Amino acid sequence: MDLSIVIPLYNEEESVDALYQEVTTAAEALDREYELILVDDGSRDATRAKLRVLCARDPRIKGIFFRRNYGQTAAIQAGFDQARGRVVITLDGDLQNDPQDFGLLLRHLDEGYDVVCGWRKDRKDSFSRRLPSIVANRLISALTGTPIHDNGCTLKAYRGDIVRRARLYAEMHRFLAPMMSLSGARYKEVVVNHRARQFGTSKYGFSRIWKVFLDLLTIKMLLGFTTRPAVWFGLLSLPFLVGTIFAFAISVYRHLTLLPHMQYSLVFPTITILFVFAAAHLIVLGVFAELVVKVGDFRQAETILATVDDPGESHHEQNIAQHA
Amino acid sequence: MSRTLHSTLDVSVIVPIVERYGNLQQLHHEFAAELTRLGQKSEFIFVVDDSQRGALPVLRELQKREGERISIVQLNGSFGESAALMLGLERARGEKIMTLAAYFQVEPRGIGPALAALDEGADLVAGRRFPRIDSFFNRVQSRLFHWFVRRLTSTDFHDISCGFKVMRRRVARELHLYGGQHRFIPILAMNRGFTVREVQLPQRSEDRPARFLGAGAYLGRLLDILTIFFLVKFTRTPLRFFGLLGLFLFGSGFVIDLIVATQKIVWNLEISDRPLLLLGVLLMVLGVQTLSLGLLGEMIIFTHARNVRDYRVAEVIRGSRGETVSEIPTGRQPVPPLEISPAAEEREPGPALQVS
């Protein structure tokens, strides 16, 4: 299988048929063997029924139906789990992405990139829809150090073996590319076509910003902390250790310079105690975290992408873990 | 156990006898009669907690009369209602499974509508005693309890503590109850993506007396609600919960200390005898502790559940002839959804159990 096309769908009854037409037309033009993975994320409208009809018609389709709405990340992960292609393309089910861009993405992927992200430079959405997205993208770029303009664009192409290693949860689809880049994937951004929404309504709003922030914090910390928990927790406790020294010094100084008629204030000794508590708590947690990671099934090598020169492989990328 | 009973069984009724019990003979008689009237072949499984041994003679007698339609599971210890239910579910052989309180809560004539709801496509039907005829006190505490539950889990149930529930086998298979979770079965099922419906059932007059629980029990309930809230909303993302809380605490502490420090610098206000400074430091410390615990939680999920899937697939259809491959995503092992304590089932005492 050359190509898997993964499309998450949630309440897209008006778009499904047109989407199918466009995607198949575009995919056929590529002249590659492909499969179409349509994931219904617990739609409450006719999407399910329409998908069933399509499934009964086209053997290249694989329909996955969720029990309830689990969100786009889960839908994409489900698609990834089913994808058998050497290359995997994801796109939105709302017709805003243009399947004609497939060729463009694949060309760049063949240049030797692991992930090619679509960039909706000329976005056809209202400002109120774009603003949270701009803020979120800035945040993601700043915190992960990957200057991607448009993390929210679902239209992306991936090398298949990366996809099969992806473990997405929560709402991680938004920083899939930064995450992959942190584990060594080479990414490229290409400007893709973006069309105004014809049917239905957008499923996002501003409320997601704080989630983006916390999720980012999580990923950032996870990537560092999981490999060396004791060290990172130790670093976290450092400010408190320094604080302890200062607070203690101040307490002693005040005690020594106390004049007979003044009352000694306990504020600084108490602060000393609090800081000691906090530092000890963090150091103990760090040791505990080492334990947690040790008994878990985390393999750092599995998260690392590396280039292995293997003349026998036409596709020169290999997972280091397979060789280890 | 005869094959014939197994193959013709429609409903398994599980009656956990844990906290108290009523007239079990009559309970069985009325519900069994109603099930027969509805054309449902049924079996009754009584799970008797060690503290309720008094119920055994009556049950033995019942078993003598009814034969294999009655099973008695006797626990040699007090393990709580969740454990009792799990042991009952293990033995249930019917395609539909009904749970029942060990005393009269609802009228048997409620079974009909409940089973009908199941046939209409629900995976689990939760009974709601309505209209309620019991004591004012019961109603107030139930209202309060459910108000909390609805708020925290964003569901819309009115009487999850009603013992009457009917579910399909596939729901029962995915329930892994422990601790105080038996009260939250509808919410847990819903969280797993099952269709859950609430059906109104006439309340029995025997359910009327006011029930006062000890202060400890009320605190326990409250903690149960918080646990469920956490399980349902933040199992996969503990840092979202703890992180937000921690950042808030840290932030407020930081602001307080900033104000104190500014006052010191600008107006040279004495800093050492100000409890406000202490409060700020305390909040910051608390914030960091909360945050770091959330981080640890996140690490546990990340390193222990990396292969666990977030979603539940109803079915996978492969194109062309439309062959339906139900329930199991192809190519991979069906992965159970995340359990906070997967060992919970194994922890149930094997030898401390007698089945007759």
XYZ file of C-alpha atoms in Angstrom:
680
model
C 0.000 0.000 0.000
C 1.512 3.325 -1.085
C -0.858 5.799 0.449
C -3.401 5.928 3.260
C -5.736 8.883 3.412
C -7.190 9.446 6.862
C -10.228 11.683 7.266
C -11.918 12.319 10.624
C -15.598 13.152 10.276
C -17.919 14.649 12.824
C -21.393 15.721 11.792
C -20.486 16.329 8.186
C -23.517 14.890 6.435
C -23.565 17.552 3.716
C -19.881 17.234 2.943
C -19.356 13.481 2.898
C -20.360 12.735 -0.666
C -18.610 15.714 -2.221
C -15.566 14.944 -0.098
C -15.481 11.382 -1.321
C -15.695 12.540 -4.931
C -12.939 15.096 -4.572
C -10.592 12.881 -2.616
C -10.909 9.885 -4.907
C -10.467 12.056 -7.991
C -7.342 13.616 -6.526
C -5.968 10.297 -5.292
C -6.503 8.555 -8.592
C -4.585 11.284 -10.353
C -1.566 10.404 -8.205
C -1.417 6.951 -9.708
C -0.586 5.247 -6.432
C -2.234 2.371 -4.701
C -4.246 3.911 -1.904
C -6.787 3.309 0.826
C -9.289 5.729 2.275
C -9.819 5.576 6.014
C -12.931 7.417 7.094
C -13.345 7.790 10.836
C -16.762 8.715 12.112
C -16.266 10.419 15.457
C -19.669 9.597 16.875
C -21.690 11.817 14.537
C -25.289 12.447 15.435
C -26.504 13.264 11.956
C -26.667 11.247 8.731
C -22.883 10.980 8.415
C -22.917 7.400 9.604
C -25.544 6.275 7.149
C -23.810 8.021 4.270
C -20.508 6.425 5.197
C -22.111 3.014 5.197
C -23.369 3.586 1.672
C -19.897 4.603 0.538
C -18.343 1.604 2.253
C -20.672 -0.728 0.425
C -19.612 0.805 -2.879
C -15.875 1.206 -2.709
C -13.485 -1.532 -1.563
C -10.727 0.991 -0.962
C -12.655 2.491 1.932
C -12.303 1.449 5.508
C -14.949 2.947 7.757
C -14.307 3.233 11.467
C -17.259 4.131 13.656
C -16.768 5.384 17.185
C -19.240 4.621 19.910
C -19.452 8.260 20.833
C -17.680 11.513 20.144
C -14.086 11.216 21.270
C -12.576 14.244 19.559
C -10.336 14.752 16.591
C -7.171 13.467 18.227
C -8.741 10.099 18.922
C -10.207 9.982 15.412
C -6.820 10.639 13.857
C -5.175 8.085 16.123
C -7.792 5.522 15.108
C -7.033 6.309 11.475
C -3.306 5.946 12.145
C -3.925 2.598 13.789
C -5.599 1.340 10.648
C -3.315 2.982 8.108
C -1.118 0.560 6.191
C 0.331 3.008 3.689
C 3.968 3.884 3.198
C 2.715 7.450 3.289
C -0.216 8.738 5.306
C -2.142 11.890 4.500
C -4.673 13.418 6.883
C -7.235 16.032 6.007
C -10.348 17.607 7.456
C -13.769 16.299 6.619
C -15.290 19.720 6.062
C -14.043 20.310 2.499
C -11.931 23.271 3.584
C -8.750 21.418 2.669
C -8.202 20.894 -1.017
C -7.393 17.311 -2.083
C -5.652 18.772 -5.130
C -2.778 19.560 -2.760
C -1.980 15.864 -2.237
C 0.562 15.883 -5.054
C 2.335 18.898 -3.613
C 2.625 17.306 -0.183
C 3.881 14.023 -1.567
C 6.498 15.764 -3.704
C 7.948 17.424 -0.643
C 7.790 14.247 1.377
C 9.764 12.461 -1.330
C 12.473 15.090 -1.007
C 13.342 13.413 2.262
C 11.096 15.006 4.870
C 9.270 13.014 7.494
C 6.318 15.330 7.916
C 4.966 17.860 5.476
C 2.510 20.297 7.036
C -0.047 22.289 5.175
C -0.056 26.006 5.846
C -3.318 27.800 5.255
C -1.594 31.070 4.532
C -4.678 32.579 2.992
C -7.235 31.375 5.468
C -10.902 31.655 4.609
C -12.279 31.949 8.100
C -13.638 34.768 10.180
C -11.235 36.760 12.329
C -12.807 35.471 15.524
C -11.995 31.982 14.329
C -8.463 32.918 13.304
C -7.403 34.866 16.392
C -7.327 31.958 18.854
C -5.471 30.010 16.242
C -2.826 32.703 15.843
C -2.320 32.911 19.599
C -2.111 29.136 19.882
C 0.420 28.863 17.077
C 2.642 31.542 18.579
C 2.490 29.733 21.894
C 3.357 26.401 20.338
C 6.252 27.856 18.346
C 7.682 29.624 21.366
C 7.449 26.659 23.701
C 8.593 23.921 21.366
C 11.049 25.900 19.303
C 9.493 24.731 16.051
C 8.419 27.729 14.000
C 5.384 26.201 12.328
C 2.836 28.779 11.244
C -0.245 26.637 11.141
C -0.402 23.721 13.530
C -4.152 23.567 13.277
C -4.140 22.540 9.629
C -5.151 18.908 9.414
C -3.835 18.554 5.888
C -0.489 16.899 6.461
C 1.518 14.091 4.955
C 3.583 11.720 7.069
C 5.955 8.917 6.509
C 4.102 5.775 7.453
C 6.506 4.462 10.058
C 6.308 7.694 12.042
C 2.574 7.468 12.073
C 2.643 3.927 13.327
C 4.679 5.080 16.277
C 2.448 8.007 17.154
C 0.621 7.738 20.459
C -1.769 10.617 20.592
C -4.021 11.408 23.430
C -5.852 14.358 24.910
C -5.763 16.980 22.164
C -2.345 16.388 20.822
C -3.235 16.473 17.160
C -2.671 20.199 17.377
C 1.024 19.837 17.963
C 1.698 16.633 16.195
C 4.385 18.146 14.024
C 6.228 19.922 16.884
C 6.082 16.712 18.882
C 7.455 14.680 16.032
C 10.099 17.284 15.427
C 11.149 17.106 19.075
C 11.763 13.402 18.581
C 13.859 14.063 15.527
C 11.477 14.215 12.588
C 12.326 16.618 9.782
C 9.380 18.712 8.834
C 8.547 21.161 6.122
C 5.719 23.587 5.733
C 4.085 24.177 2.371
C 1.371 26.656 1.557
C -1.849 24.889 0.702
C -5.166 25.994 -0.646
C -7.905 26.753 1.853
C -11.542 27.121 1.022
C -14.398 28.705 2.872
C -16.655 26.391 4.796
C -19.612 25.417 2.646
C -21.613 23.388 5.110
C -22.015 22.963 8.801
C -20.308 24.894 11.545
C -16.852 25.024 12.993
C -16.307 22.953 16.102
C -13.726 25.125 17.762
C -13.686 28.278 19.844
C -11.467 30.372 22.059
C -11.911 28.155 25.090
C -9.239 25.853 23.735
C -6.362 28.246 24.377
C -5.843 27.289 27.987
C -6.028 23.652 27.004
C -3.400 24.216 24.344
C -1.207 25.894 26.907
C -1.534 23.132 29.496
C -1.145 20.372 26.929
C 1.974 22.050 25.642
C 3.366 22.374 29.108
C 2.617 18.695 29.571
C 4.370 17.578 26.439
C 7.308 19.810 27.028
C 7.715 18.496 30.539
C 7.023 14.893 29.608
C 9.708 14.866 26.983
C 12.283 16.152 29.443
C 11.083 14.628 32.652
C 10.442 11.124 31.465
C 14.016 10.525 30.447
C 15.636 11.983 33.551
C 12.976 12.535 36.205
C 15.217 12.857 39.256
C 17.350 15.464 37.532
C 14.434 17.575 36.398
C 12.589 17.430 39.671
C 15.870 18.277 41.338
C 16.207 21.340 39.126
C 12.659 22.301 40.016
C 13.583 22.170 43.693
C 16.623 24.366 43.187
C 14.831 27.727 43.599
C 13.417 26.482 46.872
C 16.807 25.373 48.135
C 18.194 28.803 47.323
C 15.139 30.339 48.981
C 15.760 28.223 52.055
C 19.295 29.533 52.381
C 18.161 33.131 52.036
C 15.230 32.845 54.410
C 17.389 31.064 56.940
C 20.119 33.679 56.662
C 17.602 36.460 57.174
C 16.115 34.709 60.211
C 19.538 34.293 61.802
C 20.535 37.844 61.011
C 17.365 39.246 62.499
C 17.781 37.107 65.556
C 21.302 38.337 66.124
C 20.464 41.990 65.568
C 17.350 41.857 67.699
C 17.130 44.737 70.185
C 15.930 43.867 73.693
C 12.667 45.789 73.487
C 11.602 44.312 70.084
C 9.583 41.221 69.493
C 11.078 38.595 67.227
C 8.907 37.939 64.163
C 8.437 34.337 63.049
C 7.686 35.146 59.433
C 11.129 34.299 58.073
C 11.672 31.134 60.105
C 8.286 29.933 58.846
C 9.217 30.734 55.279
C 12.397 28.726 55.781
C 10.349 25.757 56.911
C 7.970 26.047 53.951
C 10.835 26.184 51.483
C 12.478 23.154 53.024
C 9.181 21.303 52.729
C 8.779 22.232 49.090
C 12.338 21.291 48.174
C 12.144 17.971 50.004
C 8.782 17.223 48.400
C 10.176 17.787 44.928
C 13.323 15.752 45.493
C 11.329 12.843 46.877
C 8.909 13.091 43.958
C 11.847 12.973 41.580
C 13.056 9.718 43.072
C 9.523 8.392 43.004
C 9.209 9.402 39.370
C 12.338 7.420 38.525
C 10.579 4.437 39.979
C 7.431 5.094 37.977
C 9.344 5.390 34.726
C 11.371 2.297 35.504
C 8.376 0.048 35.970
C 6.562 1.588 33.011
C 6.982 0.562 29.410
C 8.633 3.740 28.227
C 11.423 3.157 25.754
C 13.257 6.264 24.818
C 14.622 4.691 21.670
C 11.096 4.225 20.378
C 10.497 7.930 20.457
C 13.621 8.790 18.526
C 13.681 9.034 14.796
C 16.992 8.496 13.165
C 18.383 8.174 9.717
C 20.102 4.881 9.164
C 22.065 4.350 5.989
C 21.074 0.931 4.845
C 21.807 0.255 1.193
C 19.272 -2.556 1.165
C 16.440 -0.196 1.944
C 15.007 1.868 -0.828
C 13.467 4.043 1.790
C 16.445 4.972 3.873
C 14.639 5.947 7.056
C 14.644 3.376 9.749
C 13.544 3.213 13.269
C 16.539 2.987 15.525
C 14.639 0.745 17.875
C 14.364 -1.931 15.227
C 18.112 -2.108 15.033
C 18.802 -1.880 18.707
C -25.540 -26.515 35.317
C -27.572 -27.652 32.404
C -26.910 -26.547 28.859
C -30.569 -25.989 28.215
C -30.938 -23.350 30.869
C -27.892 -21.565 29.574
C -29.064 -21.390 26.011
C -32.554 -20.235 26.806
C -31.675 -17.645 29.399
C -32.727 -14.058 28.666
C -32.142 -12.103 31.822
C -29.714 -12.590 34.685
C -30.817 -10.754 37.780
C -28.062 -9.864 40.214
C -29.000 -8.996 43.763
C -26.071 -7.830 45.892
C -26.887 -8.193 49.551
C -24.402 -5.918 51.219
C -25.835 -3.257 53.466
C -29.306 -4.469 54.236
C -32.007 -6.637 52.813
C -35.748 -6.894 52.818
C -38.091 -9.795 52.259
C -36.011 -11.676 49.713
C -38.598 -14.400 49.102
C -41.187 -11.885 48.107
C -38.704 -9.803 46.144
C -37.762 -12.825 44.103
C -41.341 -13.920 43.754
C -42.622 -10.617 42.418
C -39.773 -9.849 40.062
C -39.517 -13.403 38.746
C -43.253 -13.437 38.115
C -43.092 -10.171 36.212
C -40.173 -11.422 34.122
C -42.068 -14.603 33.299
C -45.104 -12.564 32.380
C -42.933 -10.617 29.950
C -41.761 -13.879 28.434
C -38.205 -13.581 29.744
C -36.401 -16.627 31.043
C -34.473 -15.499 34.060
C -31.945 -16.561 36.644
C -31.319 -14.861 39.969
C -27.855 -14.469 41.423
C -27.727 -13.444 45.059
C -24.324 -12.226 46.194
C -24.230 -12.260 49.971
C -21.690 -10.195 51.841
C -20.264 -11.694 54.993
C -22.050 -9.114 57.136
C -25.449 -10.255 55.837
C -25.186 -13.973 56.580
C -28.649 -13.803 58.063
C -30.084 -13.849 54.573
C -28.605 -17.243 53.759
C -31.235 -19.590 55.244
C -34.007 -17.880 53.315
C -31.989 -18.029 50.111
C -31.123 -21.701 50.600
C -34.772 -22.468 50.990
C -35.542 -20.480 47.858
C -32.859 -22.352 45.993
C -34.248 -25.664 47.101
C -37.578 -24.711 45.649
C -36.420 -23.040 42.436
C -33.359 -25.137 41.639
C -30.778 -23.863 39.234
C -32.569 -20.613 38.556
C -31.073 -19.370 41.806
C -27.372 -19.032 42.473
C -25.997 -17.930 45.775
C -22.541 -16.429 45.910
C -21.357 -16.144 49.441
C -18.453 -13.868 50.288
C -16.314 -14.807 53.240
C -15.620 -11.224 54.084
C -16.976 -7.728 53.603
C -15.797 -6.413 50.291
C -18.449 -3.839 49.482
C -21.161 -3.581 46.911
C -18.903 -3.021 43.904
C -17.075 -6.272 44.563
C -20.369 -8.084 45.118
C -21.701 -6.797 41.808
C -18.561 -7.775 39.942
C -18.745 -11.307 41.293
C -22.382 -11.490 40.295
C -21.619 -10.196 36.798
C -18.962 -12.844 36.419
C -21.525 -15.572 36.883
C -24.299 -13.986 34.863
C -25.149 -15.954 31.737
C -28.064 -14.012 30.312
C -27.765 -11.690 27.344
C -29.395 -9.000 29.434
C -28.316 -8.321 32.958
C -30.456 -6.690 35.584
C -29.246 -5.461 38.932
C -31.637 -5.099 41.797
C -31.430 -3.715 45.309
C -31.874 -6.351 48.011
C -35.041 -4.656 49.204
C -38.045 -3.227 47.453
C -37.087 0.045 45.783
C -39.287 -0.062 42.727
C -42.391 -1.812 41.512
C -41.760 -4.880 39.352
C -44.030 -3.466 36.675
C -41.185 -1.088 35.803
C -39.291 -3.946 34.163
C -41.406 -3.826 31.012
C -40.567 -0.222 30.040
C -36.927 -0.750 30.987
C -36.561 -3.790 28.736
C -38.385 -1.934 25.980
C -35.851 0.900 26.234
C -33.088 -1.665 25.897
C -34.723 -3.045 22.773
C -34.947 0.444 21.354
C -31.168 0.600 21.254
C -30.011 1.594 24.718
C -27.046 -0.336 26.085
C -27.884 0.430 29.675
C -31.093 1.532 31.295
C -30.853 3.189 34.679
C -33.924 3.249 36.863
C -35.153 6.464 38.357
C -37.601 6.309 41.222
C -40.214 8.767 40.105
C -42.468 10.143 41.415
C -40.739 9.807 44.741
C -42.875 8.992 47.688
C -40.220 8.511 50.317
C -39.298 10.747 53.208
C -38.459 14.397 52.725
C -34.998 13.862 54.160
C -34.169 11.141 51.637
C -35.284 13.335 48.810
C -33.226 16.297 49.959
C -30.040 14.292 50.320
C -30.608 12.578 47.005
C -31.221 15.917 45.300
C -28.037 17.350 46.720
C -25.994 14.311 45.798
C -27.236 14.280 42.235
C -26.845 17.993 41.830
C -23.158 17.567 42.605
C -22.841 14.577 40.341
C -24.548 16.304 37.416
C -22.420 19.377 37.822
C -19.130 17.574 38.064
C -19.603 14.908 35.415
C -21.775 16.938 33.023
C -24.321 14.160 32.769
C -28.017 14.322 33.389
C -28.969 11.567 35.788
C -31.450 11.984 38.589
C -31.210 8.768 40.525
C -28.017 6.832 39.915
C -28.173 5.342 43.395
C -31.293 3.408 42.444
C -30.296 -0.252 42.451
C -32.396 -1.084 39.417
C -30.415 -1.223 36.199
C -30.708 -3.269 33.057
C -27.767 -3.610 30.723
C -26.555 -5.557 27.774
C -23.863 -8.090 28.297
C -21.268 -6.049 26.444
C -21.673 -3.240 28.967
C -21.227 -5.590 31.888
C -18.083 -6.936 30.278
C -16.490 -3.514 30.313
C -17.401 -2.541 33.836
C -14.565 -2.879 36.261
C -16.004 -1.606 39.479
C -14.166 -1.172 42.709
C -14.544 0.920 45.806
C -17.642 3.080 45.682
C -18.077 2.929 41.922
C -21.242 0.832 41.864
C -23.139 4.075 42.386
C -21.794 5.520 39.188
C -22.409 2.679 36.755
C -24.484 4.791 34.329
C -21.813 7.481 34.214
C -19.008 4.985 33.730
C -20.942 3.236 30.966
C -21.640 6.540 29.281
C -17.976 7.413 29.484
C -17.211 4.213 27.647
C -19.386 5.368 24.813
C -22.466 3.292 25.578
C -25.954 4.622 25.095
C -27.485 5.113 28.516
C -31.106 5.948 29.198
C -32.921 6.837 32.341
C -36.343 5.286 32.789
C -38.861 6.368 35.392
C -40.101 3.635 37.669
C -42.796 3.751 40.323
C -41.258 3.732 43.792
C -42.295 1.174 46.376
C -43.659 2.193 49.705
C -41.075 -0.045 51.441
C -38.417 2.386 50.240
C -39.959 5.189 52.237
C -38.160 5.356 55.603
C -35.540 8.046 56.035
C -31.953 6.856 55.927
C -29.392 8.676 57.952
C -25.816 7.918 57.198
C -22.895 8.577 59.492
C -20.732 11.623 58.931
C -18.001 9.352 57.618
C -20.320 7.895 55.007
C -21.243 11.342 53.733
C -17.596 12.297 53.457
C -17.029 9.033 51.621
C -19.777 9.891 49.141
C -18.241 13.264 48.498
C -14.844 11.720 47.840
C -16.488 9.136 45.578
C -17.993 11.928 43.517
C -14.627 13.634 43.249
C -12.997 10.377 42.196
C -15.566 9.817 39.478
C -15.237 13.410 38.374
C -11.521 12.927 38.016
C -11.849 9.524 36.351
C -14.341 10.742 33.800
C -12.716 14.027 32.947
C -9.021 13.872 33.566
C -7.855 10.270 33.486
C -5.761 10.839 30.416
C -4.768 14.380 31.258
C -4.054 14.762 34.971
C -1.858 17.761 34.387
C -4.770 19.703 32.953
C -6.489 19.438 36.288
C -3.566 19.719 38.659
C -1.741 22.070 36.366
C -4.542 24.588 36.275
C -5.001 24.376 40.019
C -1.273 24.618 40.653
C -0.786 27.535 38.299
C -3.663 29.350 39.948
C -2.234 28.801 43.431
C 1.260 29.716 42.402
C 0.061 32.758 40.497
C -1.945 34.153 43.384
C 0.928 33.597 45.800
C 3.285 35.284 43.402
C 1.034 38.318 43.015
C 0.625 38.647 46.776
C 4.357 38.566 47.363
C 4.926 40.961 44.512
C 2.617 43.440 46.226
C 4.368 42.988 49.557
C 7.771 43.411 47.953
C 6.669 46.534 46.084
C 5.400 48.040 49.315
C 8.735 47.304 50.940
C 10.696 48.869 48.110
C 8.489 51.884 47.469
C 7.282 52.772 50.933
C 9.902 50.870 52.890
C 7.129 49.083 54.738
C 8.481 46.562 57.234
C 8.301 43.113 55.616
C 9.208 40.736 58.387
C 6.097 41.039 60.519
C 3.630 40.704 57.699
C 1.677 37.446 57.604
C 0.671 38.335 54.050
C 4.191 37.537 52.918
C 3.830 34.157 54.536
C 0.520 33.545 52.807
C 2.095 34.338 49.462
C 4.950 31.921 50.054
C 2.561 29.243 51.245
C 0.430 29.576 48.117
C 3.446 29.378 45.858
C 4.708 26.271 47.609
C 1.276 24.675 47.386
C 1.095 25.573 43.728
C 4.396 23.923 42.929
C 3.444 20.830 44.897
C 0.125 20.502 43.094
C 1.759 21.032 39.739
C 4.476 18.503 40.393
C 1.988 15.883 41.538
C 0.025 16.449 38.347
C 3.211 16.040 36.416
C 3.914 12.773 38.140
C 0.375 11.625 37.304
C 0.951 12.550 33.709
C 4.185 10.597 33.697
C 2.407 7.553 35.053
C -0.155 7.735 32.265
C 2.507 8.427 29.675
C 4.814 5.615 30.658
C 2.224 3.021 31.608
C -0.524 3.566 29.121
C 1.260 4.450 25.954
C -0.435 1.701 24.042
C -3.837 2.224 25.489
C -6.355 3.659 23.104
C -8.418 6.682 23.933
C -11.347 5.704 21.797
C -13.840 2.865 21.618
C -14.784 1.601 18.206
C -18.361 0.511 17.630
C -17.508 -1.173 14.361
C -15.096 -1.256 11.490
C -16.489 -1.672 8.010
C -14.259 -2.668 5.188
C -15.346 -1.451 1.793
C -16.934 -3.291 -1.113
C -19.219 -6.021 0.108
C -19.717 -4.211 3.326
C -18.641 -7.035 5.584
C -19.058 -5.846 9.106
C -16.268 -6.510 11.520
C -17.789 -5.524 14.770
C -16.202 -4.212 17.923
C -12.612 -5.059 17.143
C -10.340 -2.708 15.246
C -8.505 -4.906 12.786
C -4.832 -5.621 12.843
C -4.384 -4.822 16.487
C -5.252 -6.443 19.696
C -8.380 -4.980 21.164
C -6.957 -2.732 23.822
C -8.997 -2.159 26.936
C -9.625 1.441 27.757
C -7.605 2.935 30.490
C -8.138 1.631 33.947
C -6.817 3.474 36.921
C -6.387 0.182 38.649
C -6.295 -2.700 36.191
C -5.407 -5.003 39.011
C -8.717 -4.337 40.676
C -10.339 -7.481 39.330
C -7.453 -9.656 40.280
C -7.513 -8.252 43.734
C -10.940 -9.719 44.360
C -10.429 -12.602 46.695
C -10.625 -15.895 44.879
C -10.627 -18.334 47.770
C -12.801 -16.170 50.014
C -15.788 -17.108 47.969
C -18.263 -19.897 47.989
C -20.762 -20.562 45.297
C -23.673 -22.771 45.844
